[in-house]
């Protein structure tokens, strides 16, 4: 967010000076260190989080901002740099270095980036719009002129498409204005509407003037959650904090709700965006915490948060840690070198091979990649490098820049900074999950560039057995967790193989079970896999088990798809198995889980496997108990009635027969079960009545 020059008083500049000196931090927040970035605008698309930022030039003493950049992540800790996706130079009508706040949105396969610029011919401020076919661009000016403006108040656009398809574009400082965008997203109907700035709507500014009676300042961010619309904005003057208001409609009336983030962090402005991703809520903002940072050299950071049950937002603090990592990095696929959690000294640039590469590497510079899962172990490393000089070395460490050294890769000159060659080295000691550090060493000056890297070895997926994972629960829960109220724990009380299994207990409903998130790196929509799991329970005559996939579809709705079913007779292991399960073509945010058909009994899980399709999986075998088919010949007839009567008197030959005779699933064969079977055979009933889950308990 930016301030018009006319309100940058001496007091503001004094605040800037006081806040500009921030000590060096060595953490994971802010998320970008290769550039000063501001005004974050997060967007989720195709199971990836994108963040669009403005760009403060190094050493700026005003809002000197030439372009907009884009970064993406699938784990919320490591961010891939997509470089400059749009510049003020792409707008023939724009004044130089006025590329202020922007926001991107997708509609009908196109991506629309709404930006703030100064029209060179008229001055003032204006909202422009650019369009692209990919979230990382390239974007092009869609109109050749401003969409809204010029007007000094027209800055900081936020765009939102409501459930009925109507799109809204808000903007403004110190007023809050909006237009209703047309379906084409590059024009609007009607006039520019101005929201009534009441203190009930946006809070009271104690020292306000005629134009600043409310706390609202600038940087609006509009979104909807449930039936409630949220307007989040920079507030309270200088230094700014972040406040929010809510409304039952996208255009008001708005009700002030309070402060989300107090002022601080070395920048007298702030600008935020809020978005949900993979079932979690994230708050993106900027501060001045990087070395050399301040009010005109800002950096984007992110915090994870949880809404209160009533929908209100808790007050958030700026942290150096940022959000939790939501999935590990797979080192056995090609990873871009510009995929960074934290770096020291390096820069990024456009790569001749496509995308970006890491550049300007000097002796002692390093990159941290957080949470890399080497699985069973890496034995080799390959990187694509280029050097117009004599090169250097890539030293590879685990857990810290002075941690366990697992290899050194020599880099020689390649004849040019964009002449790419692959170099390799052996790796030793890389097993399990670690933070990964690349330390670059060599002589003086720039050493070499890096485009991408990849490890090889026994830990790569799928492994030699075709497995993506094989959860044996011998050492850990292997990222399986409880679903709903369920609690999971490794136990030695039962196992199919080895000494342990996963025990699932404290289930308050049948859908409460065990769940594991699936990495989109390995489990791809529309592709086919083998899934297998062993289950056992020792409380009921029999329990029906299901393995299912929970996912988000193309409409953003949560869906549930059955992978496999089986019946587990008391005390016996049963196998859930599907050797050709195809993940739905629109699936994102996937997790596999195991639940029961009705019972809330505790159960055990062992030997859970996900593998290539048609992989042979040894197991106990699947069992299907056919209700009332007591002799298990595929038919329900008078012979079954005879077996049921005999079983009541003399007992059943095995648990499967007894389970089939338990028609009402009460966990006890009684006269009531026989009566139901008689009524069914006489045509008085066409289906069996099952006891409810609550009654069964």
mmCIF file of C-alpha atoms in Angstrom, residues 141-491:
data_model
loop_
_atom_site.group_PDB
_atom_site.id
_atom_site.type_symbol
_atom_site.label_atom_id
_atom_site.label_comp_id
_atom_site.label_asym_id
_atom_site.label_seq_id
_atom_site.Cartn_x
_atom_site.Cartn_y
_atom_site.Cartn_z
ATOM 1 C CA UNK A 141 -2.451 -4.763 -20.857
ATOM 2 C CA UNK A 142 -6.028 -5.692 -21.738
ATOM 3 C CA UNK A 143 -7.321 -2.195 -22.605
ATOM 4 C CA UNK A 144 -4.492 0.169 -23.529
ATOM 5 C CA UNK A 145 -5.995 2.629 -21.033
ATOM 6 C CA UNK A 146 -7.146 2.688 -17.394
ATOM 7 C CA UNK A 147 -10.165 0.635 -16.365
ATOM 8 C CA UNK A 148 -11.020 3.150 -13.620
ATOM 9 C CA UNK A 149 -9.609 6.646 -13.159
ATOM 10 C CA UNK A 150 -7.653 8.807 -13.150
ATOM 11 C CA UNK A 151 -8.535 9.878 -9.632
ATOM 12 C CA UNK A 152 -6.135 10.475 -6.766
ATOM 13 C CA UNK A 153 -8.156 8.110 -4.543
ATOM 14 C CA UNK A 154 -8.026 5.142 -6.946
ATOM 15 C CA UNK A 155 -5.395 2.760 -5.569
ATOM 16 C CA UNK A 156 -5.132 -0.798 -4.202
ATOM 17 C CA UNK A 157 -7.658 -2.880 -6.192
ATOM 18 C CA UNK A 158 -9.240 -6.021 -4.733
ATOM 19 C CA UNK A 159 -11.386 -8.300 -6.898
ATOM 20 C CA UNK A 160 -13.956 -10.917 -5.920
ATOM 21 C CA UNK A 161 -16.432 -13.124 -7.813
ATOM 22 C CA UNK A 162 -19.579 -13.918 -5.838
ATOM 23 C CA UNK A 163 -21.477 -17.215 -5.887
ATOM 24 C CA UNK A 164 -23.947 -15.832 -8.432
ATOM 25 C CA UNK A 165 -21.118 -15.008 -10.848
ATOM 26 C CA UNK A 166 -21.146 -11.244 -10.266
ATOM 27 C CA UNK A 167 -17.628 -9.841 -9.936
ATOM 28 C CA UNK A 168 -16.802 -6.830 -7.760
ATOM 29 C CA UNK A 169 -13.752 -4.579 -7.926
ATOM 30 C CA UNK A 170 -13.078 -2.448 -4.817
ATOM 31 C CA UNK A 171 -10.330 0.178 -4.429
ATOM 32 C CA UNK A 172 -9.574 3.463 -2.720
ATOM 33 C CA UNK A 173 -7.727 5.713 -0.269
ATOM 34 C CA UNK A 174 -9.214 7.309 1.790
ATOM 35 C CA UNK A 175 -12.566 6.491 0.199
ATOM 36 C CA UNK A 176 -13.779 2.949 -0.466
ATOM 37 C CA UNK A 177 -15.201 2.534 -3.967
ATOM 38 C CA UNK A 178 -16.454 -0.345 -6.081
ATOM 39 C CA UNK A 179 -17.709 -1.262 -9.532
ATOM 40 C CA UNK A 180 -19.582 -4.307 -10.779
ATOM 41 C CA UNK A 181 -17.397 -5.976 -13.380
ATOM 42 C CA UNK A 182 -18.919 -7.501 -16.483
ATOM 43 C CA UNK A 183 -18.426 -11.138 -17.460
ATOM 44 C CA UNK A 184 -15.404 -10.168 -19.589
ATOM 45 C CA UNK A 185 -13.650 -8.866 -16.414
ATOM 46 C CA UNK A 186 -12.184 -5.884 -18.325
ATOM 47 C CA UNK A 187 -15.253 -3.622 -18.290
ATOM 48 C CA UNK A 188 -17.936 -2.698 -15.806
ATOM 49 C CA UNK A 189 -21.595 -1.745 -15.714
ATOM 50 C CA UNK A 190 -22.978 1.371 -14.107
ATOM 51 C CA UNK A 191 -20.931 3.948 -12.259
ATOM 52 C CA UNK A 192 -18.211 3.927 -9.655
ATOM 53 C CA UNK A 193 -19.992 3.537 -6.317
ATOM 54 C CA UNK A 194 -18.660 4.988 -3.083
ATOM 55 C CA UNK A 195 -19.322 3.222 0.221
ATOM 56 C CA UNK A 196 -20.629 5.427 3.010
ATOM 57 C CA UNK A 197 -17.734 5.784 5.442
ATOM 58 C CA UNK A 198 -19.485 5.584 8.814
ATOM 59 C CA UNK A 199 -17.787 4.869 12.113
ATOM 60 C CA UNK A 200 -20.208 1.963 12.676
ATOM 61 C CA UNK A 201 -18.944 0.440 9.461
ATOM 62 C CA UNK A 202 -15.216 1.108 9.764
ATOM 63 C CA UNK A 203 -14.465 2.241 13.310
ATOM 64 C CA UNK A 204 -13.693 5.657 14.725
ATOM 65 C CA UNK A 205 -10.398 7.487 14.156
ATOM 66 C CA UNK A 206 -9.711 9.540 17.297
ATOM 67 C CA UNK A 207 -7.606 12.146 15.513
ATOM 68 C CA UNK A 208 -9.487 12.064 12.202
ATOM 69 C CA UNK A 209 -10.154 14.948 9.860
ATOM 70 C CA UNK A 210 -12.980 15.557 7.381
ATOM 71 C CA UNK A 211 -11.774 12.826 5.015
ATOM 72 C CA UNK A 212 -10.476 10.440 7.677
ATOM 73 C CA UNK A 213 -13.238 10.073 10.246
ATOM 74 C CA UNK A 214 -13.075 6.264 10.177
ATOM 75 C CA UNK A 215 -10.165 3.904 10.739
ATOM 76 C CA UNK A 216 -10.240 2.777 7.098
ATOM 77 C CA UNK A 217 -7.158 3.968 5.200
ATOM 78 C CA UNK A 218 -6.454 1.849 2.105
ATOM 79 C CA UNK A 219 -5.585 -1.644 0.824
ATOM 80 C CA UNK A 220 -9.048 -3.282 0.866
ATOM 81 C CA UNK A 221 -9.317 -7.077 0.537
ATOM 82 C CA UNK A 222 -12.792 -8.553 -0.107
ATOM 83 C CA UNK A 223 -13.761 -12.206 0.302
ATOM 84 C CA UNK A 224 -16.627 -14.407 1.441
ATOM 85 C CA UNK A 225 -16.705 -17.160 4.050
ATOM 86 C CA UNK A 226 -19.942 -19.038 4.511
ATOM 87 C CA UNK A 227 -22.691 -16.435 4.247
ATOM 88 C CA UNK A 228 -20.553 -13.566 5.539
ATOM 89 C CA UNK A 229 -18.561 -11.056 3.488
ATOM 90 C CA UNK A 230 -15.278 -9.765 4.899
ATOM 91 C CA UNK A 231 -13.608 -6.448 4.097
ATOM 92 C CA UNK A 232 -10.051 -6.374 5.454
ATOM 93 C CA UNK A 233 -8.008 -3.177 5.135
ATOM 94 C CA UNK A 234 -5.091 -1.090 6.322
ATOM 95 C CA UNK A 235 -6.297 1.268 9.017
ATOM 96 C CA UNK A 236 -5.611 3.929 11.611
ATOM 97 C CA UNK A 237 -3.237 6.192 9.680
ATOM 98 C CA UNK A 238 0.499 6.083 10.258
ATOM 99 C CA UNK A 239 1.722 3.612 11.358
ATOM 100 C CA UNK A 240 -0.980 1.388 9.882
ATOM 101 C CA UNK A 241 -2.549 -1.657 11.451
ATOM 102 C CA UNK A 242 -4.942 -4.152 9.792
ATOM 103 C CA UNK A 243 -8.645 -4.048 10.667
ATOM 104 C CA UNK A 244 -11.751 -5.640 9.219
ATOM 105 C CA UNK A 245 -15.494 -5.254 8.802
ATOM 106 C CA UNK A 246 -18.197 -7.732 7.774
ATOM 107 C CA UNK A 247 -21.453 -7.546 5.864
ATOM 108 C CA UNK A 248 -24.342 -9.811 4.799
ATOM 109 C CA UNK A 249 -23.867 -8.602 1.194
ATOM 110 C CA UNK A 250 -20.818 -7.728 -0.946
ATOM 111 C CA UNK A 251 -21.742 -4.037 -0.927
ATOM 112 C CA UNK A 252 -22.715 -3.540 2.712
ATOM 113 C CA UNK A 253 -23.923 -2.456 5.160
ATOM 114 C CA UNK A 254 -20.550 -3.033 6.789
ATOM 115 C CA UNK A 255 -20.018 -3.535 10.521
ATOM 116 C CA UNK A 256 -16.655 -2.838 12.133
ATOM 117 C CA UNK A 257 -15.148 -5.934 13.800
ATOM 118 C CA UNK A 258 -11.762 -4.870 15.125
ATOM 119 C CA UNK A 259 -8.014 -5.186 14.678
ATOM 120 C CA UNK A 260 -6.393 -8.257 13.091
ATOM 121 C CA UNK A 261 -2.734 -7.206 13.157
ATOM 122 C CA UNK A 262 -1.311 -4.302 15.164
ATOM 123 C CA UNK A 263 1.206 -1.955 13.541
ATOM 124 C CA UNK A 264 4.878 -2.846 13.699
ATOM 125 C CA UNK A 265 7.547 -4.832 11.931
ATOM 126 C CA UNK A 266 9.589 -1.916 10.628
ATOM 127 C CA UNK A 267 7.126 -0.567 8.054
ATOM 128 C CA UNK A 268 4.675 2.289 8.600
ATOM 129 C CA UNK A 269 2.306 0.719 6.026
ATOM 130 C CA UNK A 270 0.768 -2.728 5.817
ATOM 131 C CA UNK A 271 -1.307 -4.492 3.181
ATOM 132 C CA UNK A 272 -2.857 -7.927 3.535
ATOM 133 C CA UNK A 273 -4.630 -10.738 1.727
ATOM 134 C CA UNK A 274 -6.519 -13.647 3.276
ATOM 135 C CA UNK A 275 -7.114 -17.006 1.622
ATOM 136 C CA UNK A 276 -7.881 -20.633 2.515
ATOM 137 C CA UNK A 277 -5.574 -23.362 1.206
ATOM 138 C CA UNK A 278 -5.714 -27.094 1.884
ATOM 139 C CA UNK A 279 -8.125 -26.661 4.753
ATOM 140 C CA UNK A 280 -6.097 -23.954 6.503
ATOM 141 C CA UNK A 281 -6.451 -20.161 6.603
ATOM 142 C CA UNK A 282 -3.559 -17.824 5.805
ATOM 143 C CA UNK A 283 -2.920 -14.124 6.335
ATOM 144 C CA UNK A 284 -0.342 -12.509 4.014
ATOM 145 C CA UNK A 285 1.062 -9.070 4.858
ATOM 146 C CA UNK A 286 4.261 -7.034 4.617
ATOM 147 C CA UNK A 287 6.787 -5.617 7.034
ATOM 148 C CA UNK A 288 10.334 -4.217 6.965
ATOM 149 C CA UNK A 289 12.193 -7.058 8.664
ATOM 150 C CA UNK A 290 14.808 -7.900 6.039
ATOM 151 C CA UNK A 291 18.256 -6.270 6.256
ATOM 152 C CA UNK A 292 17.934 -2.769 4.834
ATOM 153 C CA UNK A 293 14.181 -2.971 5.225
ATOM 154 C CA UNK A 294 11.893 -0.138 6.200
ATOM 155 C CA UNK A 295 8.822 1.802 5.168
ATOM 156 C CA UNK A 296 9.902 1.948 1.505
ATOM 157 C CA UNK A 297 11.750 -1.397 1.358
ATOM 158 C CA UNK A 298 9.208 -3.926 2.542
ATOM 159 C CA UNK A 299 8.934 -7.710 2.548
ATOM 160 C CA UNK A 300 6.001 -10.129 2.325
ATOM 161 C CA UNK A 301 5.340 -12.513 5.206
ATOM 162 C CA UNK A 302 2.596 -15.035 6.017
ATOM 163 C CA UNK A 303 0.862 -16.283 9.153
ATOM 164 C CA UNK A 304 -1.499 -19.228 9.590
ATOM 165 C CA UNK A 305 -4.621 -18.676 11.697
ATOM 166 C CA UNK A 306 -7.930 -20.241 12.739
ATOM 167 C CA UNK A 307 -11.247 -18.400 12.778
ATOM 168 C CA UNK A 308 -13.175 -18.280 16.016
ATOM 169 C CA UNK A 309 -16.385 -20.388 16.000
ATOM 170 C CA UNK A 310 -18.454 -17.239 15.424
ATOM 171 C CA UNK A 311 -16.445 -16.343 12.309
ATOM 172 C CA UNK A 312 -14.389 -13.570 13.868
ATOM 173 C CA UNK A 313 -10.660 -13.345 13.177
ATOM 174 C CA UNK A 314 -8.159 -13.540 16.058
ATOM 175 C CA UNK A 315 -5.524 -10.879 16.563
ATOM 176 C CA UNK A 316 -2.305 -11.986 14.870
ATOM 177 C CA UNK A 317 1.347 -11.280 15.597
ATOM 178 C CA UNK A 318 4.206 -11.070 13.114
ATOM 179 C CA UNK A 319 6.434 -14.125 13.517
ATOM 180 C CA UNK A 320 9.830 -15.135 12.147
ATOM 181 C CA UNK A 321 8.658 -18.737 11.678
ATOM 182 C CA UNK A 322 5.599 -18.298 9.465
ATOM 183 C CA UNK A 323 3.100 -21.122 8.871
ATOM 184 C CA UNK A 324 3.714 -24.820 9.393
ATOM 185 C CA UNK A 325 4.953 -26.790 6.391
ATOM 186 C CA UNK A 326 2.042 -28.850 5.040
ATOM 187 C CA UNK A 327 3.938 -31.402 2.959
ATOM 188 C CA UNK A 328 7.537 -32.490 2.529
ATOM 189 C CA UNK A 329 9.612 -31.735 -0.552
ATOM 190 C CA UNK A 330 10.342 -34.713 -2.807
ATOM 191 C CA UNK A 331 14.064 -34.540 -3.636
ATOM 192 C CA UNK A 332 13.840 -37.284 -6.269
ATOM 193 C CA UNK A 333 12.055 -35.141 -8.829
ATOM 194 C CA UNK A 334 13.412 -32.097 -10.605
ATOM 195 C CA UNK A 335 13.265 -29.127 -8.240
ATOM 196 C CA UNK A 336 13.845 -25.588 -9.405
ATOM 197 C CA UNK A 337 16.882 -23.942 -7.815
ATOM 198 C CA UNK A 338 14.745 -20.848 -7.213
ATOM 199 C CA UNK A 339 12.509 -22.889 -4.884
ATOM 200 C CA UNK A 340 13.666 -21.286 -1.643
ATOM 201 C CA UNK A 341 12.686 -21.163 2.007
ATOM 202 C CA UNK A 342 15.567 -18.881 2.992
ATOM 203 C CA UNK A 343 18.654 -17.604 1.199
ATOM 204 C CA UNK A 344 21.704 -15.510 1.810
ATOM 205 C CA UNK A 345 23.425 -13.569 -0.937
ATOM 206 C CA UNK A 346 21.951 -15.074 -4.103
ATOM 207 C CA UNK A 347 19.708 -13.434 -6.692
ATOM 208 C CA UNK A 348 17.335 -14.804 -9.346
ATOM 209 C CA UNK A 349 17.079 -14.031 -13.037
ATOM 210 C CA UNK A 350 15.234 -15.145 -16.173
ATOM 211 C CA UNK A 351 16.613 -18.436 -17.485
ATOM 212 C CA UNK A 352 17.284 -19.232 -21.147
ATOM 213 C CA UNK A 353 16.014 -22.776 -20.500
ATOM 214 C CA UNK A 354 12.683 -21.403 -19.243
ATOM 215 C CA UNK A 355 11.501 -20.028 -15.932
ATOM 216 C CA UNK A 356 14.099 -18.584 -13.582
ATOM 217 C CA UNK A 357 17.520 -19.564 -12.280
ATOM 218 C CA UNK A 358 19.605 -18.704 -9.233
ATOM 219 C CA UNK A 359 22.354 -16.221 -10.120
ATOM 220 C CA UNK A 360 24.970 -13.824 -8.721
ATOM 221 C CA UNK A 361 26.321 -16.599 -6.502
ATOM 222 C CA UNK A 362 29.424 -15.686 -4.526
ATOM 223 C CA UNK A 363 31.585 -17.577 -2.071
ATOM 224 C CA UNK A 364 29.668 -18.382 1.128
ATOM 225 C CA UNK A 365 26.173 -17.739 -0.249
ATOM 226 C CA UNK A 366 23.564 -20.377 0.555
ATOM 227 C CA UNK A 367 19.982 -21.535 0.021
ATOM 228 C CA UNK A 368 17.792 -23.376 2.516
ATOM 229 C CA UNK A 369 15.032 -25.750 1.358
ATOM 230 C CA UNK A 370 12.813 -26.727 4.264
ATOM 231 C CA UNK A 371 11.440 -30.193 5.021
ATOM 232 C CA UNK A 372 12.970 -32.463 2.364
ATOM 233 C CA UNK A 373 12.017 -36.151 2.660
ATOM 234 C CA UNK A 374 14.865 -38.446 1.534
ATOM 235 C CA UNK A 375 12.918 -41.552 2.563
ATOM 236 C CA UNK A 376 15.148 -44.637 2.490
ATOM 237 C CA UNK A 377 18.174 -42.655 1.410
ATOM 238 C CA UNK A 378 19.814 -40.691 -1.402
ATOM 239 C CA UNK A 379 23.030 -41.802 -3.085
ATOM 240 C CA UNK A 380 23.424 -39.269 -5.888
ATOM 241 C CA UNK A 381 22.878 -35.601 -6.744
ATOM 242 C CA UNK A 382 22.599 -33.810 -10.086
ATOM 243 C CA UNK A 383 22.271 -30.091 -10.859
ATOM 244 C CA UNK A 384 22.045 -28.002 -13.995
ATOM 245 C CA UNK A 385 24.673 -25.263 -13.802
ATOM 246 C CA UNK A 386 26.282 -22.561 -15.941
ATOM 247 C CA UNK A 387 29.391 -20.440 -15.456
ATOM 248 C CA UNK A 388 31.295 -17.944 -17.562
ATOM 249 C CA UNK A 389 34.142 -18.170 -15.045
ATOM 250 C CA UNK A 390 35.894 -21.111 -13.397
ATOM 251 C CA UNK A 391 32.922 -22.291 -11.298
ATOM 252 C CA UNK A 392 33.191 -23.549 -7.728
ATOM 253 C CA UNK A 393 31.486 -26.094 -5.501
ATOM 254 C CA UNK A 394 27.996 -26.902 -4.245
ATOM 255 C CA UNK A 395 28.384 -28.152 -0.678
ATOM 256 C CA UNK A 396 25.273 -29.969 0.570
ATOM 257 C CA UNK A 397 24.317 -30.029 4.259
ATOM 258 C CA UNK A 398 21.439 -31.290 6.383
ATOM 259 C CA UNK A 399 19.572 -29.285 9.037
ATOM 260 C CA UNK A 400 21.893 -26.250 9.125
ATOM 261 C CA UNK A 401 24.604 -24.518 7.128
ATOM 262 C CA UNK A 402 27.109 -26.200 9.465
ATOM 263 C CA UNK A 403 25.179 -29.457 9.873
ATOM 264 C CA UNK A 404 25.873 -32.916 8.463
ATOM 265 C CA UNK A 405 27.665 -32.652 5.143
ATOM 266 C CA UNK A 406 26.306 -35.234 2.696
ATOM 267 C CA UNK A 407 28.204 -34.327 -0.461
ATOM 268 C CA UNK A 408 30.141 -31.838 -2.555
ATOM 269 C CA UNK A 409 29.485 -31.244 -6.236
ATOM 270 C CA UNK A 410 32.229 -29.639 -8.337
ATOM 271 C CA UNK A 411 31.185 -27.038 -10.910
ATOM 272 C CA UNK A 412 33.493 -26.083 -13.779
ATOM 273 C CA UNK A 413 33.203 -23.257 -16.287
ATOM 274 C CA UNK A 414 30.671 -23.908 -19.072
ATOM 275 C CA UNK A 415 31.561 -21.005 -21.358
ATOM 276 C CA UNK A 416 28.673 -18.732 -20.446
ATOM 277 C CA UNK A 417 26.222 -17.744 -17.727
ATOM 278 C CA UNK A 418 23.383 -19.381 -19.696
ATOM 279 C CA UNK A 419 25.298 -22.345 -21.169
ATOM 280 C CA UNK A 420 23.774 -25.123 -19.107
ATOM 281 C CA UNK A 421 25.496 -28.392 -18.228
ATOM 282 C CA UNK A 422 24.657 -31.123 -15.721
ATOM 283 C CA UNK A 423 27.056 -31.983 -12.907
ATOM 284 C CA UNK A 424 26.730 -34.890 -10.457
ATOM 285 C CA UNK A 425 28.238 -36.227 -7.250
ATOM 286 C CA UNK A 426 27.759 -39.015 -4.730
ATOM 287 C CA UNK A 427 25.657 -38.486 -1.600
ATOM 288 C CA UNK A 428 25.996 -40.246 1.752
ATOM 289 C CA UNK A 429 23.964 -39.973 4.953
ATOM 290 C CA UNK A 430 20.727 -38.499 3.574
ATOM 291 C CA UNK A 431 17.797 -40.469 4.994
ATOM 292 C CA UNK A 432 14.440 -39.360 6.360
ATOM 293 C CA UNK A 433 13.209 -35.762 6.522
ATOM 294 C CA UNK A 434 15.620 -32.842 6.927
ATOM 295 C CA UNK A 435 16.091 -29.211 6.062
ATOM 296 C CA UNK A 436 18.464 -29.049 3.080
ATOM 297 C CA UNK A 437 21.202 -26.441 2.650
ATOM 298 C CA UNK A 438 23.166 -25.668 -0.509
ATOM 299 C CA UNK A 439 26.319 -23.740 0.348
ATOM 300 C CA UNK A 440 28.199 -22.269 -2.602
ATOM 301 C CA UNK A 441 31.977 -21.983 -2.358
ATOM 302 C CA UNK A 442 34.838 -20.958 -4.636
ATOM 303 C CA UNK A 443 37.036 -18.015 -5.519
ATOM 304 C CA UNK A 444 36.190 -14.324 -5.812
ATOM 305 C CA UNK A 445 33.426 -12.785 -7.897
ATOM 306 C CA UNK A 446 30.398 -14.572 -9.289
ATOM 307 C CA UNK A 447 30.914 -18.346 -9.332
ATOM 308 C CA UNK A 448 28.105 -20.007 -11.303
ATOM 309 C CA UNK A 449 24.328 -20.136 -11.844
ATOM 310 C CA UNK A 450 21.972 -23.016 -10.936
ATOM 311 C CA UNK A 451 18.775 -23.877 -12.836
ATOM 312 C CA UNK A 452 17.547 -27.047 -11.106
ATOM 313 C CA UNK A 453 18.622 -29.942 -8.865
ATOM 314 C CA UNK A 454 17.579 -33.555 -8.241
ATOM 315 C CA UNK A 455 18.682 -36.416 -5.979
ATOM 316 C CA UNK A 456 18.702 -40.129 -6.816
ATOM 317 C CA UNK A 457 18.804 -43.300 -4.728
ATOM 318 C CA UNK A 458 16.785 -45.950 -2.948
ATOM 319 C CA UNK A 459 14.504 -43.350 -1.394
ATOM 320 C CA UNK A 460 13.081 -42.168 -4.724
ATOM 321 C CA UNK A 461 9.402 -42.781 -5.394
ATOM 322 C CA UNK A 462 7.989 -45.066 -6.477
ATOM 323 C CA UNK A 463 10.645 -47.345 -4.997
ATOM 324 C CA UNK A 464 11.906 -50.603 -6.448
ATOM 325 C CA UNK A 465 8.742 -52.371 -5.234
ATOM 326 C CA UNK A 466 6.547 -49.811 -6.986
ATOM 327 C CA UNK A 467 5.449 -48.313 -3.650
ATOM 328 C CA UNK A 468 4.821 -44.628 -2.995
ATOM 329 C CA UNK A 469 4.453 -45.404 0.692
ATOM 330 C CA UNK A 470 4.200 -48.498 2.875
ATOM 331 C CA UNK A 471 3.006 -47.622 6.356
ATOM 332 C CA UNK A 472 4.064 -50.486 8.627
ATOM 333 C CA UNK A 473 3.784 -48.469 11.869
ATOM 334 C CA UNK A 474 6.910 -50.101 13.263
ATOM 335 C CA UNK A 475 8.603 -46.792 14.084
ATOM 336 C CA UNK A 476 5.985 -44.070 13.746
ATOM 337 C CA UNK A 477 2.479 -43.175 12.613
ATOM 338 C CA UNK A 478 3.953 -42.250 9.201
ATOM 339 C CA UNK A 479 1.853 -39.042 8.948
ATOM 340 C CA UNK A 480 -1.429 -40.877 9.668
ATOM 341 C CA UNK A 481 -3.607 -38.870 12.020
ATOM 342 C CA UNK A 482 -7.043 -39.083 13.578
ATOM 343 C CA UNK A 483 -10.062 -37.916 11.610
ATOM 344 C CA UNK A 484 -12.773 -36.082 13.513
ATOM 345 C CA UNK A 485 -12.572 -37.065 17.179
ATOM 346 C CA UNK A 486 -10.494 -40.179 16.480
ATOM 347 C CA UNK A 487 -7.113 -40.577 18.143
ATOM 348 C CA UNK A 488 -4.315 -42.595 16.534
ATOM 349 C CA UNK A 489 -1.315 -44.219 18.201
ATOM 350 C CA UNK A 490 1.226 -46.920 17.416
ATOM 351 C CA UNK A 491 0.557 -50.048 19.506
#
